[in-house]
Tab-separated table of C-alpha atoms in Angstrom:
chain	number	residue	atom	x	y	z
A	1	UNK	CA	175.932	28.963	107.790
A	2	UNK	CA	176.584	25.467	107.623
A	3	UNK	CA	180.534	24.562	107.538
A	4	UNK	CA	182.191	21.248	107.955
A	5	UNK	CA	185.934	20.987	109.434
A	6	UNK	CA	188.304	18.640	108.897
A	7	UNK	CA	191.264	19.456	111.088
A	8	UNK	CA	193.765	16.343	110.052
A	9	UNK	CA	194.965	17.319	106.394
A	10	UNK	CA	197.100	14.175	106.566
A	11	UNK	CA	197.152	11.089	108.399
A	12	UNK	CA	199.033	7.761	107.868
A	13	UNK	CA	198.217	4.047	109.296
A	14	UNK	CA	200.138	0.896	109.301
A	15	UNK	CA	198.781	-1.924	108.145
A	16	UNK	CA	195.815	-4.149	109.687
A	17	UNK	CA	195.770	-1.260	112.825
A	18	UNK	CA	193.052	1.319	113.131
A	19	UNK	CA	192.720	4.645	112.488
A	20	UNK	CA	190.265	7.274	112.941
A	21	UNK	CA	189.609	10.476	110.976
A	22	UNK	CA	188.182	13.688	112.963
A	23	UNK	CA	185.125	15.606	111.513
A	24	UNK	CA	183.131	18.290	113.345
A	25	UNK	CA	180.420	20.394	112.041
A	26	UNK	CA	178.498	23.184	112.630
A	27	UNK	CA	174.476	23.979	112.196
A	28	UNK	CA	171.253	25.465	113.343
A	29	UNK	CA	169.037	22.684	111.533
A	30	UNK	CA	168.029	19.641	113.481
A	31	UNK	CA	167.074	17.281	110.193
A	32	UNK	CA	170.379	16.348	108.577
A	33	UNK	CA	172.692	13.512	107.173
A	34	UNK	CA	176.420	13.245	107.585
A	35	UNK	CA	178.435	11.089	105.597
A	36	UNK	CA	182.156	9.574	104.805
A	37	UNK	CA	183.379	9.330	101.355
A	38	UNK	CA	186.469	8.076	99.841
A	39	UNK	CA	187.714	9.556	96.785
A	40	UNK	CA	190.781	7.223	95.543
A	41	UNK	CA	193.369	8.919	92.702
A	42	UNK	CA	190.676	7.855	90.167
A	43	UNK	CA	188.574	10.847	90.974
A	44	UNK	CA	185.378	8.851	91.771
A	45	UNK	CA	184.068	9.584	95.412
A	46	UNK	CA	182.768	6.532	96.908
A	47	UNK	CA	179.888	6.223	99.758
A	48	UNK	CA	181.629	4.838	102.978
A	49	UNK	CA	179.612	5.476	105.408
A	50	UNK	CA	176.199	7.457	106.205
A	51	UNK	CA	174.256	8.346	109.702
A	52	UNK	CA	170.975	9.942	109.551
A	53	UNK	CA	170.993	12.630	112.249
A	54	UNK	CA	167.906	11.479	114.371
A	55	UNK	CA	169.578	7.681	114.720
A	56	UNK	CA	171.473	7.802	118.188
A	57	UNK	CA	173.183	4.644	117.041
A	58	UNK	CA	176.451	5.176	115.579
A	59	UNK	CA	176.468	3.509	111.648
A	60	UNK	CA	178.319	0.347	110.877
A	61	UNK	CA	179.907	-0.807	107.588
A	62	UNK	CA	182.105	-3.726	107.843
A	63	UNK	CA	185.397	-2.134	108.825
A	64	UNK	CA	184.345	1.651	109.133
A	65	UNK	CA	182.256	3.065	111.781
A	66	UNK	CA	181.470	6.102	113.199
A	67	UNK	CA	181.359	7.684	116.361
A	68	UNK	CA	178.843	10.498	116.103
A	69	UNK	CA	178.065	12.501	118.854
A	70	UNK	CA	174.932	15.026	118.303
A	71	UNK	CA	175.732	17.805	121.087
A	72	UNK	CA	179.567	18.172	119.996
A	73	UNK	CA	178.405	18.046	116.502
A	74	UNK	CA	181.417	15.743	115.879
A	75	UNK	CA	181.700	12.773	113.413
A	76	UNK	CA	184.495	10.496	113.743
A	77	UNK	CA	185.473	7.861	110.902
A	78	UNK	CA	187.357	4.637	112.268
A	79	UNK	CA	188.736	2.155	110.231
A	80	UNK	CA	189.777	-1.077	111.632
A	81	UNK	CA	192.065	-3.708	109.843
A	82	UNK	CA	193.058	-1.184	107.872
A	83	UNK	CA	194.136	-2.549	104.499
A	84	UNK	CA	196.587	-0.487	101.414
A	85	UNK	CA	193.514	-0.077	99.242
A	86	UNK	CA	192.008	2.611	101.901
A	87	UNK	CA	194.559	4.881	101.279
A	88	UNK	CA	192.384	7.698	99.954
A	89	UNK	CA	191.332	11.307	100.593
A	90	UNK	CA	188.663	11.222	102.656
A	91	UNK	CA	185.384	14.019	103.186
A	92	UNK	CA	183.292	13.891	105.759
A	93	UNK	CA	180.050	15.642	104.346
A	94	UNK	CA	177.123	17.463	105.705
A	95	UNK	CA	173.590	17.465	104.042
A	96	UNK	CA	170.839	19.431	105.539
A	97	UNK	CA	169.413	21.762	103.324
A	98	UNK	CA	172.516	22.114	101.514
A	99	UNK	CA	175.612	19.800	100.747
A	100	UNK	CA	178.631	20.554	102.294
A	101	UNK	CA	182.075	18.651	102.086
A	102	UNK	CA	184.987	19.146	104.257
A	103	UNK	CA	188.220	19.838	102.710
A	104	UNK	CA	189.055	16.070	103.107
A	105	UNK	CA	191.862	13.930	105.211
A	106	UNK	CA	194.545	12.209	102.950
A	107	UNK	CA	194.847	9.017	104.441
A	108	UNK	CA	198.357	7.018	103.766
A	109	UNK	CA	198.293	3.106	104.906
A	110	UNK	CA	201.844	1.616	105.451
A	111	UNK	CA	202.670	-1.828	104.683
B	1	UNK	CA	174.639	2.343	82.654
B	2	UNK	CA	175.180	1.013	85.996
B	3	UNK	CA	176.860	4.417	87.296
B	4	UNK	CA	176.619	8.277	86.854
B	5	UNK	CA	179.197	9.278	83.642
B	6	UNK	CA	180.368	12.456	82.649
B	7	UNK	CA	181.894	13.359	79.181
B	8	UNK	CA	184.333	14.403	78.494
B	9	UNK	CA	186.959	12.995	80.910
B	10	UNK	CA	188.857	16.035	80.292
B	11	UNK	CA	188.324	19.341	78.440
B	12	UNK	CA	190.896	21.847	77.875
B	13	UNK	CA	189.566	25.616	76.557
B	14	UNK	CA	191.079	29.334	76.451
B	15	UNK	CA	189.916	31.934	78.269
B	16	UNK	CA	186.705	33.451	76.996
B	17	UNK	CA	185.565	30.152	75.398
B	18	UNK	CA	182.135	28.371	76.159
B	19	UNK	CA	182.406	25.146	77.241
B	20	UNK	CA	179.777	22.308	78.217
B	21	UNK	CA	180.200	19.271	80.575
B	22	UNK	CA	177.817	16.307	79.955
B	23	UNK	CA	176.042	14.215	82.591
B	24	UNK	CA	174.264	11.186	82.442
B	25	UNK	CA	172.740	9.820	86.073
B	26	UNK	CA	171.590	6.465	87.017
B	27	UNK	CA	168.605	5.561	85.751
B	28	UNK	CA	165.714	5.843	87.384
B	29	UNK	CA	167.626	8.866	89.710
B	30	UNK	CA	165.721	12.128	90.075
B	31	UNK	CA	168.009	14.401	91.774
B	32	UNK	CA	170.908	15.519	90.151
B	33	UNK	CA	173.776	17.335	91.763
B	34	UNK	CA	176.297	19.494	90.147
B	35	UNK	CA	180.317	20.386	92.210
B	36	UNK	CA	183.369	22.355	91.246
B	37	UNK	CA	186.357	20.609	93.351
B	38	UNK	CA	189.340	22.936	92.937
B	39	UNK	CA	192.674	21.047	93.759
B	40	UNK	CA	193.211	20.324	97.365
B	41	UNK	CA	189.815	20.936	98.001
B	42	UNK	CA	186.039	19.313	98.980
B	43	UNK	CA	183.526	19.742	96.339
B	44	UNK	CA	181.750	22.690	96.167
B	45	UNK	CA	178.113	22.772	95.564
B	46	UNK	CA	177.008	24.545	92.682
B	47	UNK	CA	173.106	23.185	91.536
B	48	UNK	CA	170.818	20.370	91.942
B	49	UNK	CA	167.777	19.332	89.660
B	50	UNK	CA	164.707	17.607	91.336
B	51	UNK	CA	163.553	16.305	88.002
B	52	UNK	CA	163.683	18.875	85.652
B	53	UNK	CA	163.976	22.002	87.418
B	54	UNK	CA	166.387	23.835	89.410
B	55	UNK	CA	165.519	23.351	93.016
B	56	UNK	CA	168.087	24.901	93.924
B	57	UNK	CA	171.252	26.811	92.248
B	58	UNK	CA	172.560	29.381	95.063
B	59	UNK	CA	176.415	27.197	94.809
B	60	UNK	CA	176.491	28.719	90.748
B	61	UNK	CA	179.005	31.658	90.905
B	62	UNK	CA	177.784	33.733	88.515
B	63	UNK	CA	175.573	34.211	85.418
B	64	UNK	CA	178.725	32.290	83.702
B	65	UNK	CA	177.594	29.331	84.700
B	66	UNK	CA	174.197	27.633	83.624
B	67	UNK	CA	173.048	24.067	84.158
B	68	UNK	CA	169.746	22.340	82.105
B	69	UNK	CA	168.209	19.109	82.334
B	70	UNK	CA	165.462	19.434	79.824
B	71	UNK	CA	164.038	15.745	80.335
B	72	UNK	CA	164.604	14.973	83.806
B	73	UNK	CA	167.795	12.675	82.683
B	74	UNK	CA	170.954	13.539	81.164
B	75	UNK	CA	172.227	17.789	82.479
B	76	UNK	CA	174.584	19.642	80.863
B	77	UNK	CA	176.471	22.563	82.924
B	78	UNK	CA	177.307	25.032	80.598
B	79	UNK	CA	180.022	27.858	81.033
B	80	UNK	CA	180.396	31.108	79.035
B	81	UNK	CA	183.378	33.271	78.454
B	82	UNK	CA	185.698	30.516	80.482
B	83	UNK	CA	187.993	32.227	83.230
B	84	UNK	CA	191.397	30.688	84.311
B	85	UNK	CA	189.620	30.285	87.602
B	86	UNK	CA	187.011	28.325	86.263
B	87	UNK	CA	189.865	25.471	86.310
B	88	UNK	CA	188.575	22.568	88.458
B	89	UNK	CA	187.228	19.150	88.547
B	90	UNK	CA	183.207	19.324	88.103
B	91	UNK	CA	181.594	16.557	89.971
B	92	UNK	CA	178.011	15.302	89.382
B	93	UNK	CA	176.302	13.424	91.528
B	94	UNK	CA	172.570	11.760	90.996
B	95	UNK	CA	170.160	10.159	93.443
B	96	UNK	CA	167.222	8.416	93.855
B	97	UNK	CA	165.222	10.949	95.181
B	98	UNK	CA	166.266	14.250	97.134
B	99	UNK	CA	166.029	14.034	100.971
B	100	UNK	CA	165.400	10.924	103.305
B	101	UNK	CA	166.601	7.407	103.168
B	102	UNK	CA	167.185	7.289	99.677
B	103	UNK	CA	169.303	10.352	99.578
B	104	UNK	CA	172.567	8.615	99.177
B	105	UNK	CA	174.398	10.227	95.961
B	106	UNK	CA	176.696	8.719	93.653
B	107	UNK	CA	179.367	10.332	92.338
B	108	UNK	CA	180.312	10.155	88.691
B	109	UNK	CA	184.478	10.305	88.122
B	110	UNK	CA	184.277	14.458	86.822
B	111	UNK	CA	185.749	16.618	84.015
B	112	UNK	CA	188.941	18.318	84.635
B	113	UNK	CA	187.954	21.410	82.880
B	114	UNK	CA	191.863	23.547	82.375
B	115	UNK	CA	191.319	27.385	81.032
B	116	UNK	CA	194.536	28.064	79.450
């Protein structure tokens, strides 16, 4: 079965710095797509980030990134510059042919 | 409207009730998705709709719980004889199409659903 981990329940940045969440997953299929979404107190789950499973090249939005290494089955979230309105729960999500969420970082930006 | 909604924000019910959460995907969207997100937790998946039909609802927990989406649009997830553990946020999520490039989903912002 397909599981997603998210081993950092909490993290905190300061400021402008960077930060980056963990995500490893685990699977026997070889088409998938991983992504990073933010859900804010609001409720509403926002698309960060997405990487399509056959790209080597790691995905690039603005200020996130990810470092996604195939083999380790590991997808990293950095944020750079890191600014108060990221603070957020973040999931890291797995869809192959299923959707699967991990059970999210809660990220805490300092001033 | 420009995003996925869902009505009603909240809902509060007693046990044993029937309940039904509305929602209404971007237009255009053929793939619907349907979560439970229990506090502290990811979403759960629970059904998805490729147009009008089920493809594929192996995440619904029992025969409680029963989604339609007679026109390919708006889906309603319905819930009979509500259980205290039913309590949750229910996420739905549409997308342009199911698989490939255009697979990103968008998240409407849920029904708290409390079963007093």
């Amino acid at each position: 079965a397909q599981t997603v981990t998210q081993s950092q329940p909490e993290m905190s940045v300061q400021e402008a710095e960077t930060v980056t969440l963990s995500c490893t997953y685990d699977t026997s299929e070889s088409d998938y797509y991983l992504f990073w979404y933010k859900q804010p107190p609001s409720r509403q789950m926002i698309l960060v980030i997405r990487q399509e499973a056959y790209k080597q090249q790691n995905a690039t939005e603005n200020r996130f990134s990810v470092n996604f290494q195939k083999a380790a089955k590991s997808f990293s979230l950095k944020i750079s510059d890191s600014q108060l309105g990221d603070a957020a729960m973040y999931f890291c999500a797995y869809r192959g042919n299923q959707f699967y969420f991990g059970t999210g970082t809660s990220l805490t930006v300092i001033p | 409207g420009a995003g996925v909604s869902q009505t009603p924000s909240n809902k509060v019910t007693e046990k044993g009730k029937y309940v039904e959460l509305r929602c209404d995907p971007i237009s255009g969207h053929t793939a619907l998705y349907w979560y439970r997100q229990s506090l502290g937790q990811g979403p759960e998946f629970l059904i998805y709709f490729q147009g009008t039909g089920a493809a594929d609802d192996s995440g619904l927990p029992n025969d409680r719980f029963f989604a339609v989406r007679p026109e390919g649009s708006v889906s309603t997830l319905k819930i009979q004889r509500t259980e205290r553990g039913d309590s949750a946020v229910y996420l739905c999520a549409s997308s342009l199409r199911d698989r490939g490039p255009t697979d990103t989903q968008y998240f409407g912002p849920g029904t708290r659903l409390t079963v007093l």
